[in-house]
Amino acid sequence: MVELISRDEHEKLYLQLYEILKKKIENQEWKAGTQIPTEEQLCNMFKVSRATVRNAILELVRQGYLIRQQGKGTFVNKDYIESGIIFTTILKPIFVNNETNYKKSVATKTVMMPLDILSNELNIPENRHIIYIKILWFNEKNVSVIQESFIPINICPQLLEEDLGAQSIIDILEKKCGIKITKIHNYFEINLLNKELALSFNLPENHPVILLTQKVFSGDTVVFLNKIYKRDDKDKLFIAFQRKL
Amino acid sequence: MAERKIVRDIMLELFEYPHIPYWFSIEQVIKVMKASFIQSQKHTDPLVVLVFDEKYNLLGTVTPKDVLKGITSSNFNSSVLSHVTVEEKTEVDWNSLFGEESKNLAQKPVSEIMLPAKHFVDPLDPVTKAAYLMTNLDLPVLPVIEDKKKLVGVVRMFEIFDIISDEIIKK
């Protein structure tokens, strides 16, 4: 059954359509990985203009519900969590318990080229400049966490000028560069410290630490990559989830 | 006259050239050069990579020539080269020039082979000053620093030559 759009409501048509289509995905009427109807079909289904359909779809892509594949069409994102209880979390500058005890020091803010795996993870060519930021997080006198961030320069060139001591990278991307973060993929693994990181931690080379890799998206675009190394000390990596009411 | 032209008129954007930090190894520089100069359909001459520190200050430049010199095997006896032109039968083992040792040498940091950035111009400096520095110091590119602190671009010989040669052949 097609849910109708109300033309009496003040809410913009595309936002109404966005909510209707979002429900189709959340209710699994449109299943993960399947192709959705074409723009023309949606225009006919909801008796709205192509611009309205396009804006609604664009927003669903931005929010991570849909992905566009060049020359193939628009599909329901397989990574979209379609079942289970939905919880929310708050993005904090650092994911540890006792976060108030942590102080940060920006050790590096420079520009480089994304070689090898970085180019793949950011989904950009190796000849595209990226901003590289390294932040040391101290609990008391020791470095407890090292955060390495890699941001394609075209995403937010202003980052180079900004003071990172008082604001987070995500805040700058959202507030100064107008980038809306729509999803973050988190990967946890054990990492053996290389020489350079070992030196920063004041630990021996190959010492094991936890590595949390965060791939941060706006729609389908990876806007930056975070590599967060946590050493073994009295604090732990900590992420709180709260039931979505 | 050429003196009327200033550096700002001819300088290029920094992002025309690849950037690397000083702790990159020579092997990593080689990969950057291959991706930026060889595999890429578009690159800006001359072939040069800019080397920066942690605070995005320019430390130096590195060219393919610097890389090849940096990975030249120390086993290669360059003294025999002086005989090559005069003694046809002198045997030079060219294969030893970039042998197994070069792979080890490629693990050195780029800071050991780069040309340090010691000379700069201001965007308001005359082009003639840039011409003098580049010709006398044999620099691949010359950094442009604004207000004595902010790196804003680079100049290269191509534009300098174009402007000055125009003045010379002008009737």
CSV table of C-alpha atoms in Angstrom, one decimal:
chain,number,residue,atom,x,y,z
A,1,MET,CA,0.0,0.0,0.0
A,2,VAL,CA,1.3,3.4,-0.9
A,3,GLU,CA,1.3,6.0,1.9
A,4,LEU,CA,0.1,9.3,0.7
A,5,ILE,CA,1.8,12.6,1.1
A,6,SER,CA,-0.3,15.3,2.7
A,7,ARG,CA,-0.3,18.5,0.8
A,8,ASP,CA,-2.1,20.3,3.7
A,9,GLU,CA,0.8,19.9,6.0
A,10,HIS,CA,3.4,22.6,6.2
A,11,GLU,CA,6.2,20.1,6.2
A,12,LYS,CA,8.2,20.1,3.0
A,13,LEU,CA,7.1,17.3,0.6
A,14,TYR,CA,10.6,15.8,0.3
A,15,LEU,CA,10.8,15.5,4.1
A,16,GLN,CA,7.4,13.7,4.1
A,17,LEU,CA,8.6,11.4,1.4
A,18,TYR,CA,11.9,10.9,3.2
A,19,GLU,CA,10.0,9.6,6.3
A,20,ILE,CA,7.8,7.3,4.2
A,21,LEU,CA,10.7,5.8,2.4
A,22,LYS,CA,12.7,5.5,5.6
A,23,LYS,CA,9.8,3.5,7.1
A,24,LYS,CA,9.9,1.1,4.2
A,25,ILE,CA,13.5,0.4,4.9
A,26,GLU,CA,13.0,0.1,8.7
A,27,ASN,CA,10.0,-2.1,8.2
A,28,GLN,CA,12.0,-4.2,5.8
A,29,GLU,CA,9.4,-3.7,3.1
A,30,TRP,CA,12.5,-2.7,1.1
A,31,LYS,CA,15.1,-5.4,2.1
A,32,ALA,CA,18.8,-4.7,2.6
A,33,GLY,CA,20.7,-5.0,-0.7
A,34,THR,CA,17.6,-4.8,-2.9
A,35,GLN,CA,17.2,-2.1,-5.6
A,36,ILE,CA,14.6,0.5,-4.9
A,37,PRO,CA,12.2,1.8,-7.6
A,38,THR,CA,13.5,4.3,-10.1
A,39,GLU,CA,12.9,8.1,-9.6
A,40,GLU,CA,10.3,8.0,-12.3
A,41,GLN,CA,8.4,5.1,-10.6
A,42,LEU,CA,8.5,6.9,-7.3
A,43,CYS,CA,7.2,10.1,-8.9
A,44,ASN,CA,4.2,8.1,-10.2
A,45,MET,CA,3.7,6.3,-6.9
A,46,PHE,CA,3.6,9.4,-4.8
A,47,LYS,CA,2.4,11.9,-7.3
A,48,VAL,CA,5.3,14.3,-6.6
A,49,SER,CA,7.9,16.0,-8.8
A,50,ARG,CA,11.3,14.4,-9.7
A,51,ALA,CA,13.0,17.1,-7.6
A,52,THR,CA,11.1,16.0,-4.5
A,53,VAL,CA,12.0,12.4,-5.1
A,54,ARG,CA,15.6,13.3,-5.7
A,55,ASN,CA,15.9,15.3,-2.5
A,56,ALA,CA,14.3,12.6,-0.4
A,57,ILE,CA,16.6,9.9,-1.9
A,58,LEU,CA,19.7,12.2,-1.4
A,59,GLU,CA,18.8,12.6,2.3
A,60,LEU,CA,18.4,8.8,2.6
A,61,VAL,CA,21.8,8.3,1.0
A,62,ARG,CA,23.3,10.9,3.3
A,63,GLN,CA,21.8,9.2,6.4
A,64,GLY,CA,23.2,5.8,5.2
A,65,TYR,CA,19.9,4.1,4.4
A,66,LEU,CA,20.6,3.9,0.7
A,67,ILE,CA,23.6,3.7,-1.5
A,68,ARG,CA,23.9,4.7,-5.1
A,69,GLN,CA,25.8,2.6,-7.6
A,70,GLN,CA,26.9,4.4,-10.7
A,71,GLY,CA,25.1,3.1,-13.7
A,72,LYS,CA,23.2,0.4,-11.7
A,73,GLY,CA,20.7,2.3,-9.5
A,74,THR,CA,19.9,2.9,-5.9
A,75,PHE,CA,20.0,0.1,-3.3
A,76,VAL,CA,19.1,-0.4,0.4
A,77,ASN,CA,22.4,-0.3,2.2
A,78,LYS,CA,23.5,-3.7,3.3
A,79,ASP,CA,25.3,-2.2,6.3
A,80,TYR,CA,22.1,-0.6,7.5
A,81,ILE,CA,21.2,-2.3,10.8
A,82,GLU,CA,17.7,-3.6,9.9
A,83,SER,CA,16.9,-5.7,12.9
A,84,GLY,CA,17.5,-5.8,16.6
A,85,ILE,CA,17.1,-3.2,19.3
A,86,ILE,CA,18.3,0.2,18.3
A,87,PHE,CA,20.6,2.0,20.7
A,88,THR,CA,22.2,5.4,20.4
A,89,THR,CA,25.5,6.7,21.6
A,90,ILE,CA,27.1,10.1,22.0
A,91,LEU,CA,30.3,10.9,20.2
A,92,LYS,CA,32.9,12.0,22.7
A,93,PRO,CA,36.3,13.4,22.0
A,94,ILE,CA,37.8,10.2,23.5
A,95,PHE,CA,36.3,6.8,24.2
A,96,VAL,CA,37.6,5.9,27.6
A,97,ASN,CA,36.2,5.7,31.1
A,98,ASN,CA,37.5,8.5,33.3
A,99,GLU,CA,37.5,10.8,30.3
A,100,THR,CA,37.6,13.9,32.4
A,101,ASN,CA,41.1,12.9,33.6
A,102,TYR,CA,42.4,13.0,30.1
A,103,LYS,CA,44.3,15.9,28.5
A,104,LYS,CA,45.2,16.1,24.9
A,105,SER,CA,48.3,17.4,23.1
A,106,VAL,CA,48.3,17.8,19.3
A,107,ALA,CA,51.7,16.3,18.3
A,108,THR,CA,51.3,16.5,14.5
A,109,LYS,CA,49.2,18.4,12.0
A,110,THR,CA,50.7,18.1,8.6
A,111,VAL,CA,49.9,17.0,5.0
A,112,MET,CA,50.9,13.8,3.3
A,113,MET,CA,49.9,11.4,0.5
A,114,PRO,CA,47.8,8.3,1.4
A,115,LEU,CA,50.0,5.3,0.5
A,116,ASP,CA,48.9,1.6,0.3
A,117,ILE,CA,46.1,0.7,2.8
A,118,LEU,CA,45.3,4.3,3.6
A,119,SER,CA,44.3,5.0,0.0
A,120,ASN,CA,42.0,2.0,0.1
A,121,GLU,CA,40.5,2.8,3.5
A,122,LEU,CA,39.8,6.4,2.5
A,123,ASN,CA,38.7,5.3,-1.0
A,124,ILE,CA,40.8,8.0,-2.7
A,125,PRO,CA,43.7,7.7,-5.2
A,126,GLU,CA,47.3,7.8,-3.8
A,127,ASN,CA,48.0,11.1,-5.5
A,128,ARG,CA,45.3,13.0,-3.4
A,129,HIS,CA,46.6,15.0,-0.4
A,130,ILE,CA,45.4,14.2,3.1
A,131,ILE,CA,45.7,16.0,6.4
A,132,TYR,CA,47.4,13.9,9.0
A,133,ILE,CA,46.8,14.6,12.7
A,134,LYS,CA,48.3,12.9,15.6
A,135,ILE,CA,47.0,13.5,19.1
A,136,LEU,CA,48.5,12.2,22.3
A,137,TRP,CA,46.0,11.7,25.2
A,138,PHE,CA,47.5,11.8,28.6
A,139,ASN,CA,46.0,10.4,31.8
A,140,GLU,CA,48.1,11.9,34.5
A,141,LYS,CA,51.7,12.0,33.1
A,142,ASN,CA,51.5,9.0,30.7
A,143,VAL,CA,50.3,8.7,27.2
A,144,SER,CA,47.3,6.4,27.4
A,145,VAL,CA,45.8,6.9,24.0
A,146,ILE,CA,47.3,7.9,20.6
A,147,GLN,CA,44.8,9.1,18.0
A,148,GLU,CA,45.9,9.3,14.4
A,149,SER,CA,43.4,10.9,12.0
A,150,PHE,CA,43.6,11.0,8.2
A,151,ILE,CA,41.3,13.5,6.3
A,152,PRO,CA,41.3,14.0,2.5
A,153,ILE,CA,42.2,17.7,2.2
A,154,ASN,CA,39.3,18.5,-0.1
A,155,ILE,CA,36.8,17.5,2.7
A,156,CYS,CA,37.9,20.3,5.0
A,157,PRO,CA,41.0,22.3,4.1
A,158,GLN,CA,40.2,24.7,6.9
A,159,LEU,CA,41.3,22.0,9.3
A,160,LEU,CA,44.9,23.1,8.7
A,161,GLU,CA,44.2,26.5,10.2
A,162,GLU,CA,42.0,25.4,13.1
A,163,ASP,CA,43.2,25.0,16.7
A,164,LEU,CA,42.6,21.4,17.5
A,165,GLY,CA,43.4,21.9,21.2
A,166,ALA,CA,39.9,23.1,22.1
A,167,GLN,CA,37.7,21.4,19.5
A,168,SER,CA,37.3,17.9,18.0
A,169,ILE,CA,37.8,17.1,14.3
A,170,ILE,CA,34.2,16.1,14.0
A,171,ASP,CA,33.1,19.4,15.5
A,172,ILE,CA,35.2,21.3,12.9
A,173,LEU,CA,33.9,19.1,10.0
A,174,GLU,CA,30.3,19.7,11.0
A,175,LYS,CA,30.4,23.3,12.1
A,176,LYS,CA,33.1,24.9,10.0
A,177,CYS,CA,33.0,22.7,6.8
A,178,GLY,CA,29.3,21.8,6.8
A,179,ILE,CA,30.0,18.1,6.6
A,180,LYS,CA,27.2,16.0,8.2
A,181,ILE,CA,28.5,12.8,9.7
A,182,THR,CA,26.0,10.1,9.0
A,183,LYS,CA,27.6,6.9,10.2
A,184,ILE,CA,30.8,5.5,11.8
A,185,HIS,CA,32.1,2.0,11.3
A,186,ASN,CA,34.2,0.8,14.3
A,187,TYR,CA,36.7,-2.0,14.0
A,188,PHE,CA,38.6,-3.4,17.0
A,189,GLU,CA,41.8,-5.4,16.8
A,190,ILE,CA,45.1,-6.1,18.6
A,191,ASN,CA,48.0,-4.1,17.2
A,192,LEU,CA,51.7,-4.5,17.8
A,193,LEU,CA,53.3,-1.1,18.1
A,194,ASN,CA,55.7,0.1,15.4
A,195,LYS,CA,58.8,1.9,16.4
A,196,GLU,CA,57.4,5.4,16.1
A,197,LEU,CA,54.2,4.7,18.1
A,198,ALA,CA,56.2,2.8,20.7
A,199,LEU,CA,58.4,5.8,21.2
A,200,SER,CA,55.4,8.0,21.8
A,201,PHE,CA,53.9,5.6,24.3
A,202,ASN,CA,57.4,5.0,25.9
A,203,LEU,CA,56.8,1.3,25.4
A,204,PRO,CA,58.9,-1.3,23.7
A,205,GLU,CA,58.5,-1.9,20.0
A,206,ASN,CA,55.9,-4.7,19.2
A,207,HIS,CA,54.1,-4.1,22.5
A,208,PRO,CA,50.4,-5.1,22.0
A,209,VAL,CA,47.8,-2.4,22.2
A,210,ILE,CA,44.1,-2.2,21.3
A,211,LEU,CA,43.5,-0.5,18.0
A,212,LEU,CA,40.1,1.0,17.3
A,213,THR,CA,39.8,2.0,13.6
A,214,GLN,CA,36.9,4.3,12.9
A,215,LYS,CA,35.7,4.9,9.4
A,216,VAL,CA,33.6,8.1,9.4
A,217,PHE,CA,31.1,8.6,6.7
A,218,SER,CA,28.9,11.4,5.2
A,219,GLY,CA,26.5,9.4,3.0
A,220,ASP,CA,28.7,7.0,1.0
A,221,THR,CA,31.8,9.1,1.3
A,222,VAL,CA,34.5,8.3,3.9
A,223,VAL,CA,35.3,11.8,5.3
A,224,PHE,CA,38.0,10.7,7.6
A,225,LEU,CA,39.7,7.8,9.2
A,226,ASN,CA,40.6,7.6,12.9
A,227,LYS,CA,43.1,5.1,14.3
A,228,ILE,CA,42.9,5.1,18.1
A,229,TYR,CA,45.6,3.1,20.0
A,230,LYS,CA,44.9,2.3,23.6
A,231,ARG,CA,47.6,1.0,25.8
A,232,ASP,CA,47.1,-1.3,28.8
A,233,ASP,CA,46.7,0.8,31.9
A,234,LYS,CA,44.1,1.5,34.6
A,235,ASP,CA,41.6,3.0,32.1
A,236,LYS,CA,39.7,1.2,29.4
A,237,LEU,CA,38.2,1.9,26.1
A,238,PHE,CA,34.6,2.7,26.9
A,239,ILE,CA,31.5,3.3,24.7
A,240,ALA,CA,28.1,3.7,26.3
A,241,PHE,CA,24.9,2.8,24.4
A,242,GLN,CA,21.5,4.0,25.4
A,243,ARG,CA,18.1,2.6,24.4
A,244,LYS,CA,16.4,4.6,21.7
A,245,LEU,CA,13.1,5.6,23.2
B,1,MET,CA,60.6,45.4,-17.5
B,2,ALA,CA,60.8,42.1,-15.7
B,3,GLU,CA,61.3,44.0,-12.4
B,4,ARG,CA,57.7,45.0,-12.5
B,5,LYS,CA,56.5,41.4,-12.1
B,6,ILE,CA,56.4,40.0,-8.6
B,7,VAL,CA,56.6,36.5,-7.2
B,8,ARG,CA,52.9,36.4,-6.5
B,9,ASP,CA,52.2,36.8,-10.2
B,10,ILE,CA,53.9,33.5,-11.0
B,11,MET,CA,53.8,31.3,-7.9
B,12,LEU,CA,52.0,27.9,-8.0
B,13,GLU,CA,49.7,26.4,-5.4
B,14,LEU,CA,51.4,24.1,-2.9
B,15,PHE,CA,49.0,21.3,-3.7
B,16,GLU,CA,50.3,21.1,-7.3
B,17,TYR,CA,53.1,19.0,-5.7
B,18,PRO,CA,53.0,15.8,-3.5
B,19,HIS,CA,53.6,16.3,0.2
B,20,ILE,CA,55.3,14.0,2.7
B,21,PRO,CA,56.5,14.2,6.3
B,22,TYR,CA,60.2,13.9,7.0
B,23,TRP,CA,59.9,10.5,8.6
B,24,PHE,CA,58.8,8.8,5.4
B,25,SER,CA,61.4,6.3,4.1
B,26,ILE,CA,62.9,6.6,0.7
B,27,GLU,CA,60.9,3.6,-0.3
B,28,GLN,CA,57.7,5.5,0.6
B,29,VAL,CA,58.9,8.5,-1.4
B,30,ILE,CA,59.4,6.2,-4.4
B,31,LYS,CA,55.8,5.0,-4.0
B,32,VAL,CA,54.6,8.6,-3.8
B,33,MET,CA,56.5,9.5,-6.9
B,34,LYS,CA,55.2,6.6,-8.8
B,35,ALA,CA,51.6,7.4,-7.8
B,36,SER,CA,51.9,11.1,-8.4
B,37,PHE,CA,54.2,11.4,-11.4
B,38,ILE,CA,54.0,8.1,-13.3
B,39,GLN,CA,50.6,6.5,-12.7
B,40,SER,CA,48.9,9.8,-12.6
B,41,GLN,CA,47.7,11.3,-15.9
B,42,LYS,CA,48.5,14.8,-14.6
B,43,HIS,CA,51.5,16.2,-12.8
B,44,THR,CA,53.3,19.5,-12.6
B,45,ASP,CA,56.9,19.8,-13.7
B,46,PRO,CA,59.5,19.8,-12.3
B,47,LEU,CA,59.1,16.4,-10.5
B,48,VAL,CA,59.6,17.4,-6.9
B,49,VAL,CA,58.1,16.2,-3.6
B,50,LEU,CA,57.8,18.7,-0.7
B,51,VAL,CA,58.9,17.5,2.7
B,52,PHE,CA,57.3,18.9,5.9
B,53,ASP,CA,57.6,18.6,9.6
B,54,GLU,CA,54.9,17.9,12.3
B,55,LYS,CA,53.7,21.5,12.2
B,56,TYR,CA,53.4,21.7,8.4
B,57,ASN,CA,56.6,23.7,8.0
B,58,LEU,CA,58.5,23.1,4.8
B,59,LEU,CA,61.8,21.3,5.5
B,60,GLY,CA,63.0,20.6,2.0
B,61,THR,CA,62.4,19.1,-1.3
B,62,VAL,CA,63.3,15.7,-2.9
B,63,THR,CA,63.5,14.9,-6.6
B,64,PRO,CA,63.8,11.5,-8.4
B,65,LYS,CA,67.5,12.4,-8.9
B,66,ASP,CA,67.9,12.7,-5.1
B,67,VAL,CA,66.2,9.3,-4.6
B,68,LEU,CA,68.5,7.5,-7.1
B,69,LYS,CA,71.6,9.1,-5.6
B,70,GLY,CA,70.3,8.0,-2.1
B,71,ILE,CA,69.9,4.4,-3.1
B,72,THR,CA,73.1,4.1,-5.1
B,73,SER,CA,75.2,1.2,-3.8
B,74,SER,CA,78.3,2.1,-1.9
B,75,ASN,CA,79.9,-1.0,-3.5
B,76,PHE,CA,79.9,0.7,-6.8
B,77,ASN,CA,83.3,2.0,-7.5
B,78,SER,CA,82.7,5.3,-9.2
B,79,SER,CA,86.4,6.0,-9.7
B,80,VAL,CA,86.4,3.6,-12.7
B,81,LEU,CA,84.0,6.0,-14.4
B,82,SER,CA,86.8,8.4,-15.1
B,83,HIS,CA,88.4,5.9,-17.4
B,84,VAL,CA,85.2,5.0,-19.3
B,85,THR,CA,85.5,7.7,-21.9
B,86,VAL,CA,89.2,7.2,-22.6
B,87,GLU,CA,89.5,3.4,-22.3
B,88,GLU,CA,86.9,1.6,-24.3
B,89,LYS,CA,87.7,-1.8,-22.7
B,90,THR,CA,87.2,-0.6,-19.1
B,91,GLU,CA,84.6,-2.8,-17.6
B,92,VAL,CA,82.0,-1.1,-15.4
B,93,ASP,CA,79.6,-3.4,-13.6
B,94,TRP,CA,76.6,-1.2,-14.1
B,95,ASN,CA,74.4,-3.9,-12.4
B,96,SER,CA,76.1,-3.3,-9.1
B,97,LEU,CA,74.9,0.4,-9.2
B,98,PHE,CA,71.4,-0.4,-7.8
B,99,GLY,CA,71.8,-3.9,-6.3
B,100,GLU,CA,70.6,-5.6,-3.2
B,101,GLU,CA,72.1,-2.9,-1.0
B,102,SER,CA,69.8,-0.3,-2.6
B,103,LYS,CA,66.8,-2.0,-1.0
B,104,ASN,CA,68.3,-1.5,2.4
B,105,LEU,CA,69.3,2.1,1.6
B,106,ALA,CA,65.6,2.7,0.6
B,107,GLN,CA,64.7,2.2,4.3
B,108,LYS,CA,66.5,5.4,5.3
B,109,PRO,CA,64.3,8.4,6.1
B,110,VAL,CA,63.9,11.0,3.3
B,111,SER,CA,65.3,13.6,5.6
B,112,GLU,CA,68.8,12.1,4.8
B,113,ILE,CA,68.5,12.8,1.1
B,114,MET,CA,66.3,15.8,0.8
B,115,LEU,CA,67.6,19.2,-0.3
B,116,PRO,CA,66.9,21.4,2.8
B,117,ALA,CA,64.8,24.5,2.2
B,118,LYS,CA,67.1,27.4,3.2
B,119,HIS,CA,66.1,30.0,0.7
B,120,PHE,CA,62.7,31.7,0.4
B,121,VAL,CA,61.1,34.6,-1.4
B,122,ASP,CA,58.2,36.8,-0.3
B,123,PRO,CA,55.1,37.1,-2.6
B,124,LEU,CA,56.0,40.7,-3.1
B,125,ASP,CA,59.6,40.1,-4.1
B,126,PRO,CA,60.5,40.8,-7.7
B,127,VAL,CA,60.7,37.8,-10.1
B,128,THR,CA,64.3,38.8,-10.7
B,129,LYS,CA,65.2,37.9,-7.1
B,130,ALA,CA,63.6,34.4,-7.6
B,131,ALA,CA,65.5,34.0,-10.9
B,132,TYR,CA,68.8,34.9,-9.1
B,133,LEU,CA,68.3,32.4,-6.3
B,134,MET,CA,67.1,29.6,-8.5
B,135,THR,CA,69.9,29.8,-11.1
B,136,ASN,CA,72.7,30.3,-8.6
B,137,LEU,CA,71.5,27.7,-6.0
B,138,ASP,CA,70.2,25.1,-8.6
B,139,LEU,CA,66.9,24.8,-6.8
B,140,PRO,CA,64.1,22.6,-8.3
B,141,VAL,CA,61.5,25.0,-6.8
B,142,LEU,CA,61.7,28.0,-4.6
B,143,PRO,CA,59.3,28.3,-1.6
B,144,VAL,CA,57.3,31.5,-1.1
B,145,ILE,CA,56.8,32.6,2.5
B,146,GLU,CA,54.3,35.3,3.4
B,147,ASP,CA,55.0,37.6,6.4
B,148,LYS,CA,58.1,35.6,7.0
B,149,LYS,CA,56.1,32.7,8.4
B,150,LYS,CA,53.3,31.3,6.2
B,151,LEU,CA,54.2,29.1,3.3
B,152,VAL,CA,51.8,30.1,0.5
B,153,GLY,CA,53.3,28.6,-2.7
B,154,VAL,CA,56.4,27.8,-4.8
B,155,VAL,CA,57.9,29.3,-7.9
B,156,ARG,CA,59.6,27.2,-10.6
B,157,MET,CA,62.0,28.0,-13.5
B,158,PHE,CA,59.3,27.6,-16.2
B,159,GLU,CA,57.5,30.9,-15.3
B,160,ILE,CA,60.6,32.8,-14.4
B,161,PHE,CA,62.2,31.9,-17.7
B,162,ASP,CA,59.1,32.9,-19.6
B,163,ILE,CA,58.9,36.3,-18.0
B,164,ILE,CA,62.5,37.2,-18.2
B,165,SER,CA,63.0,35.8,-21.7
B,166,ASP,CA,60.0,37.9,-22.9
B,167,GLU,CA,61.9,41.0,-21.8
B,168,ILE,CA,65.1,40.0,-23.5
B,169,ILE,CA,63.6,39.3,-26.9
B,170,LYS,CA,61.1,42.2,-26.8
B,171,LYS,CA,61.7,44.7,-29.6
